[in-house]
CSV table of C-alpha atoms in Angstrom, one decimal:
chain,number,residue,atom,x,y,z
A,1,UNK,CA,85.8,95.1,115.4
A,2,UNK,CA,84.0,95.1,112.1
A,3,UNK,CA,82.7,98.4,110.8
A,4,UNK,CA,79.3,96.6,110.7
A,5,UNK,CA,78.8,97.9,114.3
A,6,UNK,CA,78.2,101.3,112.9
A,7,UNK,CA,74.4,101.2,112.7
A,8,UNK,CA,71.7,103.7,113.7
A,9,UNK,CA,70.2,103.2,117.1
A,10,UNK,CA,66.7,104.2,116.1
A,11,UNK,CA,64.1,101.5,115.6
A,12,UNK,CA,60.8,102.2,113.8
A,13,UNK,CA,57.5,100.5,114.1
A,14,UNK,CA,56.7,98.6,110.9
A,15,UNK,CA,53.2,98.2,109.6
A,16,UNK,CA,53.5,94.5,110.5
A,17,UNK,CA,54.3,95.1,114.1
A,18,UNK,CA,51.4,94.2,116.4
A,19,UNK,CA,53.5,94.3,119.6
A,20,UNK,CA,56.4,96.2,120.9
A,21,UNK,CA,58.2,98.7,118.6
A,22,UNK,CA,61.0,96.9,116.9
A,23,UNK,CA,59.7,93.4,117.6
A,24,UNK,CA,58.5,92.8,114.0
A,25,UNK,CA,62.0,93.6,112.7
A,26,UNK,CA,63.6,91.1,115.1
A,27,UNK,CA,61.1,88.5,114.3
A,28,UNK,CA,61.7,89.0,110.6
A,29,UNK,CA,65.5,88.7,111.1
A,30,UNK,CA,64.9,85.5,113.0
A,31,UNK,CA,62.7,84.0,110.2
A,32,UNK,CA,65.2,85.0,107.5
A,33,UNK,CA,68.2,83.7,109.4
A,34,UNK,CA,66.4,80.3,109.7
A,35,UNK,CA,65.5,80.4,106.0
A,36,UNK,CA,69.2,81.1,105.1
A,37,UNK,CA,70.8,78.5,107.3
A,38,UNK,CA,68.1,75.7,107.4
A,39,UNK,CA,66.6,76.1,103.9
A,40,UNK,CA,69.8,77.4,102.3
A,41,UNK,CA,68.0,80.3,100.7
A,42,UNK,CA,70.3,83.1,99.6
A,43,UNK,CA,70.1,86.3,101.6
A,44,UNK,CA,69.8,88.5,98.5
A,45,UNK,CA,66.6,86.7,97.5
A,46,UNK,CA,65.1,87.1,101.0
A,47,UNK,CA,65.9,90.8,101.2
A,48,UNK,CA,65.0,91.8,97.7
A,49,UNK,CA,62.9,94.9,98.0
A,50,UNK,CA,60.4,93.7,95.4
A,51,UNK,CA,60.3,89.9,95.6
A,52,UNK,CA,61.7,89.3,99.1
A,53,UNK,CA,60.4,87.4,102.1
A,54,UNK,CA,56.8,88.7,103.1
A,55,UNK,CA,57.9,89.5,106.6
A,56,UNK,CA,60.8,91.6,105.3
A,57,UNK,CA,58.6,93.4,102.7
A,58,UNK,CA,56.1,94.3,105.5
A,59,UNK,CA,58.8,96.4,107.2
A,60,UNK,CA,59.6,100.1,106.5
A,61,UNK,CA,62.9,101.1,105.0
A,62,UNK,CA,64.6,101.7,108.4
A,63,UNK,CA,63.6,98.4,109.8
A,64,UNK,CA,64.7,96.6,106.6
A,65,UNK,CA,68.1,98.2,107.0
A,66,UNK,CA,68.3,96.9,110.6
A,67,UNK,CA,67.3,93.4,109.5
A,68,UNK,CA,70.0,93.3,106.9
A,69,UNK,CA,72.6,94.6,109.4
A,70,UNK,CA,71.5,91.9,111.9
A,71,UNK,CA,71.7,89.1,109.3
A,72,UNK,CA,75.2,90.2,108.1
A,73,UNK,CA,76.5,90.2,111.7
A,74,UNK,CA,74.8,86.9,112.6
A,75,UNK,CA,76.1,85.1,109.5
A,76,UNK,CA,79.6,86.6,109.6
A,77,UNK,CA,80.0,85.4,113.2
A,78,UNK,CA,77.7,82.4,113.1
A,79,UNK,CA,80.4,79.9,114.2
A,80,UNK,CA,81.5,82.2,117.0
A,81,UNK,CA,77.9,82.6,118.2
A,82,UNK,CA,77.4,78.8,118.1
A,83,UNK,CA,80.5,78.3,120.2
A,84,UNK,CA,79.4,81.0,122.7
A,85,UNK,CA,76.0,79.5,123.2
A,86,UNK,CA,77.5,76.1,123.8
A,87,UNK,CA,79.8,77.6,126.4
A,88,UNK,CA,77.1,79.6,128.2
A,89,UNK,CA,74.6,76.7,128.5
A,90,UNK,CA,74.8,73.7,130.8
A,91,UNK,CA,73.3,71.4,128.2
A,92,UNK,CA,72.9,71.7,124.5
A,93,UNK,CA,69.8,73.4,123.0
A,94,UNK,CA,67.0,70.9,122.3
A,95,UNK,CA,67.1,69.0,119.0
A,96,UNK,CA,65.3,70.8,116.3
A,97,UNK,CA,65.3,74.1,118.2
A,98,UNK,CA,66.1,76.1,115.1
A,99,UNK,CA,63.8,79.0,115.9
A,100,UNK,CA,65.2,79.3,119.4
A,101,UNK,CA,68.7,79.3,118.1
A,102,UNK,CA,67.7,82.0,115.6
A,103,UNK,CA,66.3,84.2,118.4
A,104,UNK,CA,69.5,83.8,120.4
A,105,UNK,CA,71.8,84.5,117.5
A,106,UNK,CA,69.8,87.6,116.5
A,107,UNK,CA,70.0,89.0,120.0
A,108,UNK,CA,73.7,88.2,120.5
A,109,UNK,CA,74.6,89.7,117.1
A,110,UNK,CA,73.1,93.0,118.2
A,111,UNK,CA,74.7,93.0,121.6
A,112,UNK,CA,78.2,92.1,120.4
A,113,UNK,CA,78.4,93.6,116.9
A,114,UNK,CA,75.8,96.3,116.3
A,115,UNK,CA,75.2,99.7,117.7
A,116,UNK,CA,71.8,98.7,119.2
A,117,UNK,CA,70.9,99.4,122.9
A,118,UNK,CA,71.6,96.3,124.9
A,119,UNK,CA,68.3,96.5,126.8
A,120,UNK,CA,66.4,96.8,123.6
A,121,UNK,CA,68.1,93.7,122.1
A,122,UNK,CA,67.5,91.7,125.3
A,123,UNK,CA,63.9,92.9,125.8
A,124,UNK,CA,62.9,92.1,122.2
A,125,UNK,CA,64.6,88.7,122.2
A,126,UNK,CA,62.6,87.7,125.3
A,127,UNK,CA,59.4,89.1,123.8
A,128,UNK,CA,60.1,87.1,120.6
A,129,UNK,CA,60.6,83.9,122.7
A,130,UNK,CA,57.4,84.6,124.7
A,131,UNK,CA,55.4,85.2,121.5
A,132,UNK,CA,56.3,81.7,120.1
A,133,UNK,CA,54.6,78.8,121.8
A,134,UNK,CA,57.5,76.6,121.0
A,135,UNK,CA,60.0,78.8,122.8
A,136,UNK,CA,58.0,80.4,125.5
A,137,UNK,CA,59.5,78.2,128.2
A,138,UNK,CA,63.0,79.3,127.1
A,139,UNK,CA,62.4,83.0,127.6
A,140,UNK,CA,64.4,82.9,130.8
A,141,UNK,CA,67.3,81.2,129.1
A,142,UNK,CA,67.2,83.8,126.4
A,143,UNK,CA,67.3,86.6,129.0
A,144,UNK,CA,70.2,85.0,130.9
A,145,UNK,CA,72.3,84.5,127.7
A,146,UNK,CA,71.8,88.1,126.7
A,147,UNK,CA,72.6,89.5,130.1
A,148,UNK,CA,75.8,87.4,130.3
A,149,UNK,CA,76.8,88.5,126.8
A,150,UNK,CA,76.3,92.1,127.9
A,151,UNK,CA,78.5,91.6,131.0
A,152,UNK,CA,81.3,89.9,129.1
A,153,UNK,CA,80.9,91.7,125.8
A,154,UNK,CA,84.4,93.3,125.6
A,155,UNK,CA,86.1,90.1,126.6
A,156,UNK,CA,84.1,88.1,124.1
A,157,UNK,CA,84.9,90.5,121.2
A,158,UNK,CA,88.6,90.3,122.1
A,159,UNK,CA,88.5,86.5,122.1
A,160,UNK,CA,86.7,86.3,118.8
A,161,UNK,CA,89.3,88.6,117.2
A,162,UNK,CA,92.2,86.5,118.4
A,163,UNK,CA,90.7,83.1,117.7
A,164,UNK,CA,90.6,81.2,114.4
A,165,UNK,CA,87.4,81.8,112.4
A,166,UNK,CA,84.8,79.1,112.9
A,167,UNK,CA,83.6,78.6,109.3
A,168,UNK,CA,81.4,75.7,108.2
A,169,UNK,CA,83.5,72.6,108.3
A,170,UNK,CA,83.2,71.9,104.6
A,171,UNK,CA,84.3,75.4,103.7
A,172,UNK,CA,87.2,75.5,106.2
A,173,UNK,CA,88.4,72.1,105.1
A,174,UNK,CA,88.4,73.1,101.5
A,175,UNK,CA,90.2,76.4,102.0
A,176,UNK,CA,93.0,74.7,104.0
A,177,UNK,CA,93.3,71.9,101.4
A,178,UNK,CA,93.7,74.5,98.6
A,179,UNK,CA,95.7,77.3,100.2
A,180,UNK,CA,97.4,75.7,103.2
A,181,UNK,CA,96.7,76.4,106.9
A,182,UNK,CA,98.3,79.9,107.1
A,183,UNK,CA,96.8,81.3,104.0
A,184,UNK,CA,93.4,79.8,104.8
A,185,UNK,CA,93.4,81.5,108.2
A,186,UNK,CA,94.2,84.8,106.5
A,187,UNK,CA,91.3,84.4,104.1
A,188,UNK,CA,88.9,83.5,106.9
A,189,UNK,CA,90.1,86.4,109.0
A,190,UNK,CA,89.3,88.7,106.1
A,191,UNK,CA,85.8,87.2,105.9
A,192,UNK,CA,85.1,88.6,109.4
A,193,UNK,CA,85.6,92.1,108.2
A,194,UNK,CA,83.1,94.2,106.2
A,195,UNK,CA,84.2,94.6,102.6
A,196,UNK,CA,85.2,98.1,101.5
A,197,UNK,CA,83.4,99.9,98.7
A,198,UNK,CA,85.4,100.2,95.4
A,199,UNK,CA,84.6,102.4,92.5
A,200,UNK,CA,85.4,102.0,88.8
A,201,UNK,CA,85.8,105.3,86.9
A,202,UNK,CA,84.5,105.8,83.5
A,203,UNK,CA,87.5,107.9,82.7
A,204,UNK,CA,90.6,106.1,83.9
A,205,UNK,CA,93.2,108.6,82.8
A,206,UNK,CA,95.8,109.3,85.6
A,207,UNK,CA,94.7,112.9,85.9
A,208,UNK,CA,91.0,112.0,86.4
A,209,UNK,CA,91.9,109.2,88.8
A,210,UNK,CA,93.9,111.6,91.0
A,211,UNK,CA,91.2,114.3,90.9
A,212,UNK,CA,88.4,111.9,91.8
A,213,UNK,CA,90.5,110.3,94.6
A,214,UNK,CA,90.9,113.8,96.1
A,215,UNK,CA,87.3,114.8,95.6
A,216,UNK,CA,85.9,111.5,97.1
A,217,UNK,CA,88.6,111.2,99.8
A,218,UNK,CA,89.4,107.8,98.4
A,219,UNK,CA,92.5,105.5,98.1
A,220,UNK,CA,93.6,105.2,94.5
A,221,UNK,CA,94.4,101.5,94.2
A,222,UNK,CA,97.3,100.4,92.1
A,223,UNK,CA,94.8,98.4,90.0
A,224,UNK,CA,93.1,101.5,88.9
A,225,UNK,CA,90.0,101.4,91.1
A,226,UNK,CA,89.2,103.9,93.9
A,227,UNK,CA,88.4,102.7,97.4
A,228,UNK,CA,86.3,104.8,99.7
A,229,UNK,CA,87.7,105.4,103.1
A,230,UNK,CA,84.4,106.2,104.7
A,231,UNK,CA,80.9,104.6,104.5
A,232,UNK,CA,78.5,106.8,102.7
A,233,UNK,CA,75.4,106.8,100.4
A,234,UNK,CA,76.8,106.2,97.0
A,235,UNK,CA,74.1,108.2,95.2
A,236,UNK,CA,75.1,111.3,97.2
A,237,UNK,CA,78.7,111.3,96.1
A,238,UNK,CA,79.8,114.0,93.7
A,239,UNK,CA,80.0,112.6,90.2
A,240,UNK,CA,77.3,109.9,90.7
A,241,UNK,CA,74.5,111.7,88.9
A,242,UNK,CA,76.8,112.6,85.9
A,243,UNK,CA,77.8,108.9,85.6
A,244,UNK,CA,81.5,109.3,86.5
A,245,UNK,CA,81.8,105.9,88.2
A,246,UNK,CA,80.0,102.8,89.4
A,247,UNK,CA,80.5,100.4,92.3
A,248,UNK,CA,82.6,97.4,91.5
A,249,UNK,CA,85.1,95.4,93.6
A,250,UNK,CA,88.7,96.0,92.5
A,251,UNK,CA,89.1,92.2,91.7
A,252,UNK,CA,85.8,92.1,89.7
A,253,UNK,CA,87.2,95.0,87.5
A,254,UNK,CA,90.2,92.9,86.4
A,255,UNK,CA,88.7,90.6,83.8
A,256,UNK,CA,87.4,93.3,81.4
A,257,UNK,CA,90.7,95.1,81.6
A,258,UNK,CA,92.5,92.0,80.3
A,259,UNK,CA,91.3,92.8,76.8
A,260,UNK,CA,93.5,95.8,76.5
A,261,UNK,CA,92.7,98.3,73.6
A,262,UNK,CA,89.0,97.9,72.7
A,263,UNK,CA,88.1,100.9,70.6
A,264,UNK,CA,85.7,100.0,67.8
A,265,UNK,CA,85.8,96.2,68.6
A,266,UNK,CA,82.7,94.0,68.9
A,267,UNK,CA,82.6,92.3,72.3
A,268,UNK,CA,80.1,89.9,73.8
A,269,UNK,CA,79.6,90.1,77.6
A,270,UNK,CA,78.0,86.9,78.5
A,271,UNK,CA,76.1,86.6,81.9
A,272,UNK,CA,76.4,90.4,81.8
A,273,UNK,CA,74.1,91.6,84.6
A,274,UNK,CA,74.4,93.7,86.8
A,275,UNK,CA,76.6,95.3,84.1
A,276,UNK,CA,79.8,96.5,85.7
A,277,UNK,CA,81.9,94.7,83.1
A,278,UNK,CA,79.6,95.8,80.3
A,279,UNK,CA,80.2,99.4,81.4
A,280,UNK,CA,83.9,98.9,81.5
A,281,UNK,CA,84.0,97.5,78.0
A,282,UNK,CA,81.8,100.3,76.6
A,283,UNK,CA,83.9,103.0,78.4
A,284,UNK,CA,87.0,101.5,76.6
A,285,UNK,CA,85.3,102.2,73.3
A,286,UNK,CA,84.0,98.7,72.5
A,287,UNK,CA,80.6,97.9,70.9
A,288,UNK,CA,79.1,95.6,73.4
A,289,UNK,CA,76.4,92.9,73.2
A,290,UNK,CA,75.4,92.2,76.8
A,291,UNK,CA,73.7,88.8,77.1
A,292,UNK,CA,71.9,87.5,80.2
A,293,UNK,CA,69.1,85.1,80.6
A,294,UNK,CA,67.2,87.3,83.1
A,295,UNK,CA,65.2,90.0,81.5
A,296,UNK,CA,64.7,91.7,84.9
A,297,UNK,CA,68.4,91.9,85.5
A,298,UNK,CA,69.0,93.3,82.0
A,299,UNK,CA,66.5,96.0,82.8
A,300,UNK,CA,68.6,97.1,85.7
A,301,UNK,CA,71.7,96.8,83.6
A,302,UNK,CA,70.2,99.2,81.0
A,303,UNK,CA,69.2,101.6,83.8
A,304,UNK,CA,72.8,101.6,85.0
A,305,UNK,CA,74.1,102.2,81.5
A,306,UNK,CA,71.7,105.1,81.0
A,307,UNK,CA,73.1,106.8,84.2
A,308,UNK,CA,76.6,106.3,82.9
A,309,UNK,CA,75.8,107.6,79.4
A,310,UNK,CA,77.0,104.4,77.8
A,311,UNK,CA,73.7,103.0,76.4
A,312,UNK,CA,74.4,103.8,72.8
A,313,UNK,CA,77.5,101.6,72.8
A,314,UNK,CA,75.6,98.6,74.0
A,315,UNK,CA,72.8,96.3,72.9
A,316,UNK,CA,71.2,93.8,75.3
A,317,UNK,CA,70.0,90.3,74.6
A,318,UNK,CA,67.8,88.3,77.0
A,319,UNK,CA,68.8,84.7,76.3
A,320,UNK,CA,70.7,81.7,77.7
A,321,UNK,CA,74.2,81.4,76.4
A,322,UNK,CA,73.3,78.1,74.9
A,323,UNK,CA,70.5,79.7,72.9
A,324,UNK,CA,72.4,82.8,71.8
A,325,UNK,CA,73.1,82.7,68.1
A,326,UNK,CA,74.7,86.0,66.9
A,327,UNK,CA,75.0,86.8,63.2
A,328,UNK,CA,78.8,86.8,63.3
A,329,UNK,CA,81.6,86.0,65.8
A,330,UNK,CA,83.0,88.6,68.1
A,331,UNK,CA,86.4,90.1,68.4
A,332,UNK,CA,86.3,89.4,72.1
A,333,UNK,CA,84.1,87.4,74.5
A,334,UNK,CA,83.9,87.8,78.2
A,335,UNK,CA,82.3,84.9,80.2
A,336,UNK,CA,81.9,85.7,83.9
A,337,UNK,CA,80.3,82.4,84.7
A,338,UNK,CA,77.9,81.5,87.4
A,339,UNK,CA,79.7,80.0,90.4
A,340,UNK,CA,79.6,79.3,94.1
A,341,UNK,CA,80.5,83.0,94.9
A,342,UNK,CA,82.8,81.9,97.7
A,343,UNK,CA,85.1,84.7,96.8
A,344,UNK,CA,82.5,87.2,98.0
A,345,UNK,CA,82.0,86.0,101.5
A,346,UNK,CA,83.0,89.4,102.9
A,347,UNK,CA,79.9,90.9,101.2
A,348,UNK,CA,77.7,87.8,101.3
A,349,UNK,CA,78.4,85.9,104.5
A,350,UNK,CA,75.5,83.6,103.8
A,351,UNK,CA,77.4,81.9,101.0
A,352,UNK,CA,79.3,79.2,103.2
A,353,UNK,CA,76.0,78.4,104.9
A,354,UNK,CA,73.9,78.1,101.7
A,355,UNK,CA,76.4,76.3,99.4
A,356,UNK,CA,78.1,73.0,99.7
A,357,UNK,CA,80.9,71.0,98.2
A,358,UNK,CA,78.5,69.3,95.9
A,359,UNK,CA,77.4,72.6,94.6
A,360,UNK,CA,80.9,73.4,93.5
A,361,UNK,CA,81.3,70.2,91.6
A,362,UNK,CA,78.0,70.8,89.8
A,363,UNK,CA,78.8,74.4,89.0
A,364,UNK,CA,82.2,73.5,87.7
A,365,UNK,CA,80.6,71.2,85.2
A,366,UNK,CA,78.3,74.0,84.1
A,367,UNK,CA,81.2,76.4,83.7
A,368,UNK,CA,83.1,73.9,81.5
A,369,UNK,CA,80.1,73.6,79.2
A,370,UNK,CA,79.6,77.4,79.1
A,371,UNK,CA,83.2,78.0,78.3
A,372,UNK,CA,83.1,75.6,75.4
A,373,UNK,CA,80.0,77.3,74.1
A,374,UNK,CA,81.5,80.8,74.5
A,375,UNK,CA,84.6,79.7,72.5
A,376,UNK,CA,82.4,79.2,69.5
A,377,UNK,CA,81.5,82.9,69.5
A,378,UNK,CA,85.1,84.1,69.1
A,379,UNK,CA,86.4,85.2,65.7
A,380,UNK,CA,89.9,84.0,64.6
A,381,UNK,CA,92.6,86.0,66.3
A,382,UNK,CA,90.0,87.1,69.0
A,383,UNK,CA,90.3,87.0,72.8
A,384,UNK,CA,88.2,85.0,75.2
A,385,UNK,CA,88.3,85.7,79.0
A,386,UNK,CA,86.8,83.3,81.4
A,387,UNK,CA,86.3,84.5,85.0
A,388,UNK,CA,84.3,83.9,88.2
A,389,UNK,CA,84.2,84.9,91.8
A,390,UNK,CA,84.9,81.5,93.3
A,391,UNK,CA,87.9,80.7,95.6
A,392,UNK,CA,87.9,77.0,94.6
A,393,UNK,CA,90.3,76.0,91.8
A,394,UNK,CA,87.7,73.4,90.6
A,395,UNK,CA,85.7,76.3,89.3
A,396,UNK,CA,88.7,78.3,88.1
A,397,UNK,CA,92.1,76.8,87.3
A,398,UNK,CA,90.8,73.3,86.7
A,399,UNK,CA,88.1,74.5,84.2
A,400,UNK,CA,90.7,76.7,82.4
A,401,UNK,CA,93.3,74.0,82.2
A,402,UNK,CA,90.9,71.4,80.9
A,403,UNK,CA,89.6,73.8,78.3
A,404,UNK,CA,93.2,74.6,77.1
A,405,UNK,CA,94.1,70.9,76.9
A,406,UNK,CA,91.0,70.1,74.9
A,407,UNK,CA,91.3,72.9,72.4
A,408,UNK,CA,93.4,73.1,69.2
A,409,UNK,CA,92.1,76.5,68.2
A,410,UNK,CA,92.9,78.4,71.4
A,411,UNK,CA,96.1,79.0,73.4
A,412,UNK,CA,96.5,80.5,76.8
A,413,UNK,CA,97.3,84.2,76.5
A,414,UNK,CA,99.3,84.7,79.8
A,415,UNK,CA,98.6,87.8,81.8
A,416,UNK,CA,101.7,89.7,82.6
A,417,UNK,CA,102.7,91.3,85.9
A,418,UNK,CA,102.6,94.7,84.2
A,419,UNK,CA,98.9,94.2,83.6
A,420,UNK,CA,98.2,93.5,87.3
A,421,UNK,CA,99.8,96.4,89.3
A,422,UNK,CA,99.6,95.8,93.0
A,423,UNK,CA,98.5,92.2,92.5
A,424,UNK,CA,101.6,90.8,90.7
A,425,UNK,CA,101.7,87.9,93.2
A,426,UNK,CA,98.3,86.9,92.1
A,427,UNK,CA,99.5,85.4,88.8
A,428,UNK,CA,99.7,81.6,88.5
A,429,UNK,CA,102.5,79.8,86.6
A,430,UNK,CA,100.2,79.5,83.6
A,431,UNK,CA,99.5,83.3,83.6
A,432,UNK,CA,96.0,83.0,85.1
A,433,UNK,CA,94.8,85.5,87.7
A,434,UNK,CA,93.9,84.2,91.2
A,435,UNK,CA,93.0,86.7,93.9
A,436,UNK,CA,91.8,86.2,97.5
A,437,UNK,CA,90.4,88.5,100.2
A,438,UNK,CA,93.8,88.3,101.9
A,439,UNK,CA,95.5,90.0,98.9
A,440,UNK,CA,96.2,93.7,98.4
A,441,UNK,CA,96.7,94.8,102.0
A,442,UNK,CA,96.4,98.5,102.7
A,443,UNK,CA,99.7,100.3,103.0
A,444,UNK,CA,101.0,101.6,106.3
A,445,UNK,CA,99.1,104.8,107.2
A,446,UNK,CA,96.2,104.1,104.9
A,447,UNK,CA,92.9,104.0,106.9
A,448,UNK,CA,91.0,102.3,104.1
A,449,UNK,CA,90.5,98.6,104.4
A,450,UNK,CA,92.6,96.1,102.5
A,451,UNK,CA,91.7,93.0,100.6
A,452,UNK,CA,89.8,92.2,97.4
A,453,UNK,CA,87.2,89.7,96.4
A,454,UNK,CA,88.3,86.2,95.6
A,455,UNK,CA,88.4,86.0,91.8
A,456,UNK,CA,89.7,83.9,89.0
A,457,UNK,CA,90.4,84.9,85.4
A,458,UNK,CA,92.1,83.2,82.4
A,459,UNK,CA,92.7,84.7,79.0
A,460,UNK,CA,92.8,82.7,75.7
A,461,UNK,CA,93.4,83.7,72.1
A,462,UNK,CA,91.9,82.0,69.1
A,463,UNK,CA,94.7,81.1,66.7
A,464,UNK,CA,92.7,79.8,63.7
């Protein structure tokens, strides 16, 4: 099963809890799950430690961690839980019973996928139902569903692992239409698994990569990233305080590497926060202008650069791309454009439940406008890389092809197989890069997880 089951058993009383210990955390999880699925509110916004949901902010750090673990499990397996409830009940849940469904899903997620005592998950689910006038009469049903799930837990988990993923219909349909049935199933299966933690090293010399891999007990990926084999607190790793590395998915590290030699060149990193690509460019010797419209996100970016010792190579500009007017064009421009984030479902299982097909169409239009604007910032002979973490070609390949067809000053600068070690099969006919969570499987005998985020990247060169 997913490594998401590895969670501490202890449950603390939060300041907001007026009843049983642990009840406030479960009620918060239920409220947040409803906000994600019913109001399509991103999980990251609800669980932000400064501006998150009030019921989440009222919890202590330990209960916040538990709420996040519950939400990840409940969202990753939401389709499985829906099917399970339908099978276990004689008649469907009442129309509009969103809060009841949330109580049940939170309880079943703990019983089936988290390391939480079964009696605690059951008792607190029943207590949550009894505390809500709308659901008080269903407390017995909640209790019965939990107890049956406990009795049949192993069989249920085995069935889930061997059955196709029950993704939201719009998302499942789109994956199959783009990638075909077999490839779509492989991507969806990857979405059930917790994503590994990858590190980008500031010093990517072969000797340092080998030394850090040994020190951190990490898998040195062919792409140049390190993948941790064991979950751990990142800040406690040797080398963190000295700024030797930062967390960045192996696929997300690809776009900045497509620029090649960067020493002394002026580069604009547009939509730069949280700053992984900015750090990559600075570590390669570039003079970087990091642009983002969020001043708060740029503040965190600067803090990351300070830890890495890369601040002197970077300036930050809080501005929309459409309002950014530099004094001169850049030798290179990186646009990691806003997108549906469907390539990050392993890390953000709320995405298929908070986005829609209409969102993809809207975002693709925005990306096309942003790419056209970014092109005006590139000096003659300079490079432009367009990237995003969507699995949908409408946000990737289609935008890049339309840009290339409409431009007479830019040509596609095809990425070669030598530039993409380990992911050579992720090159398209045009020389674009297209990764999915089903790519880069772990080699035999390697205990680290395989896969990378879904990512798209295209490189263009200005000719005149």
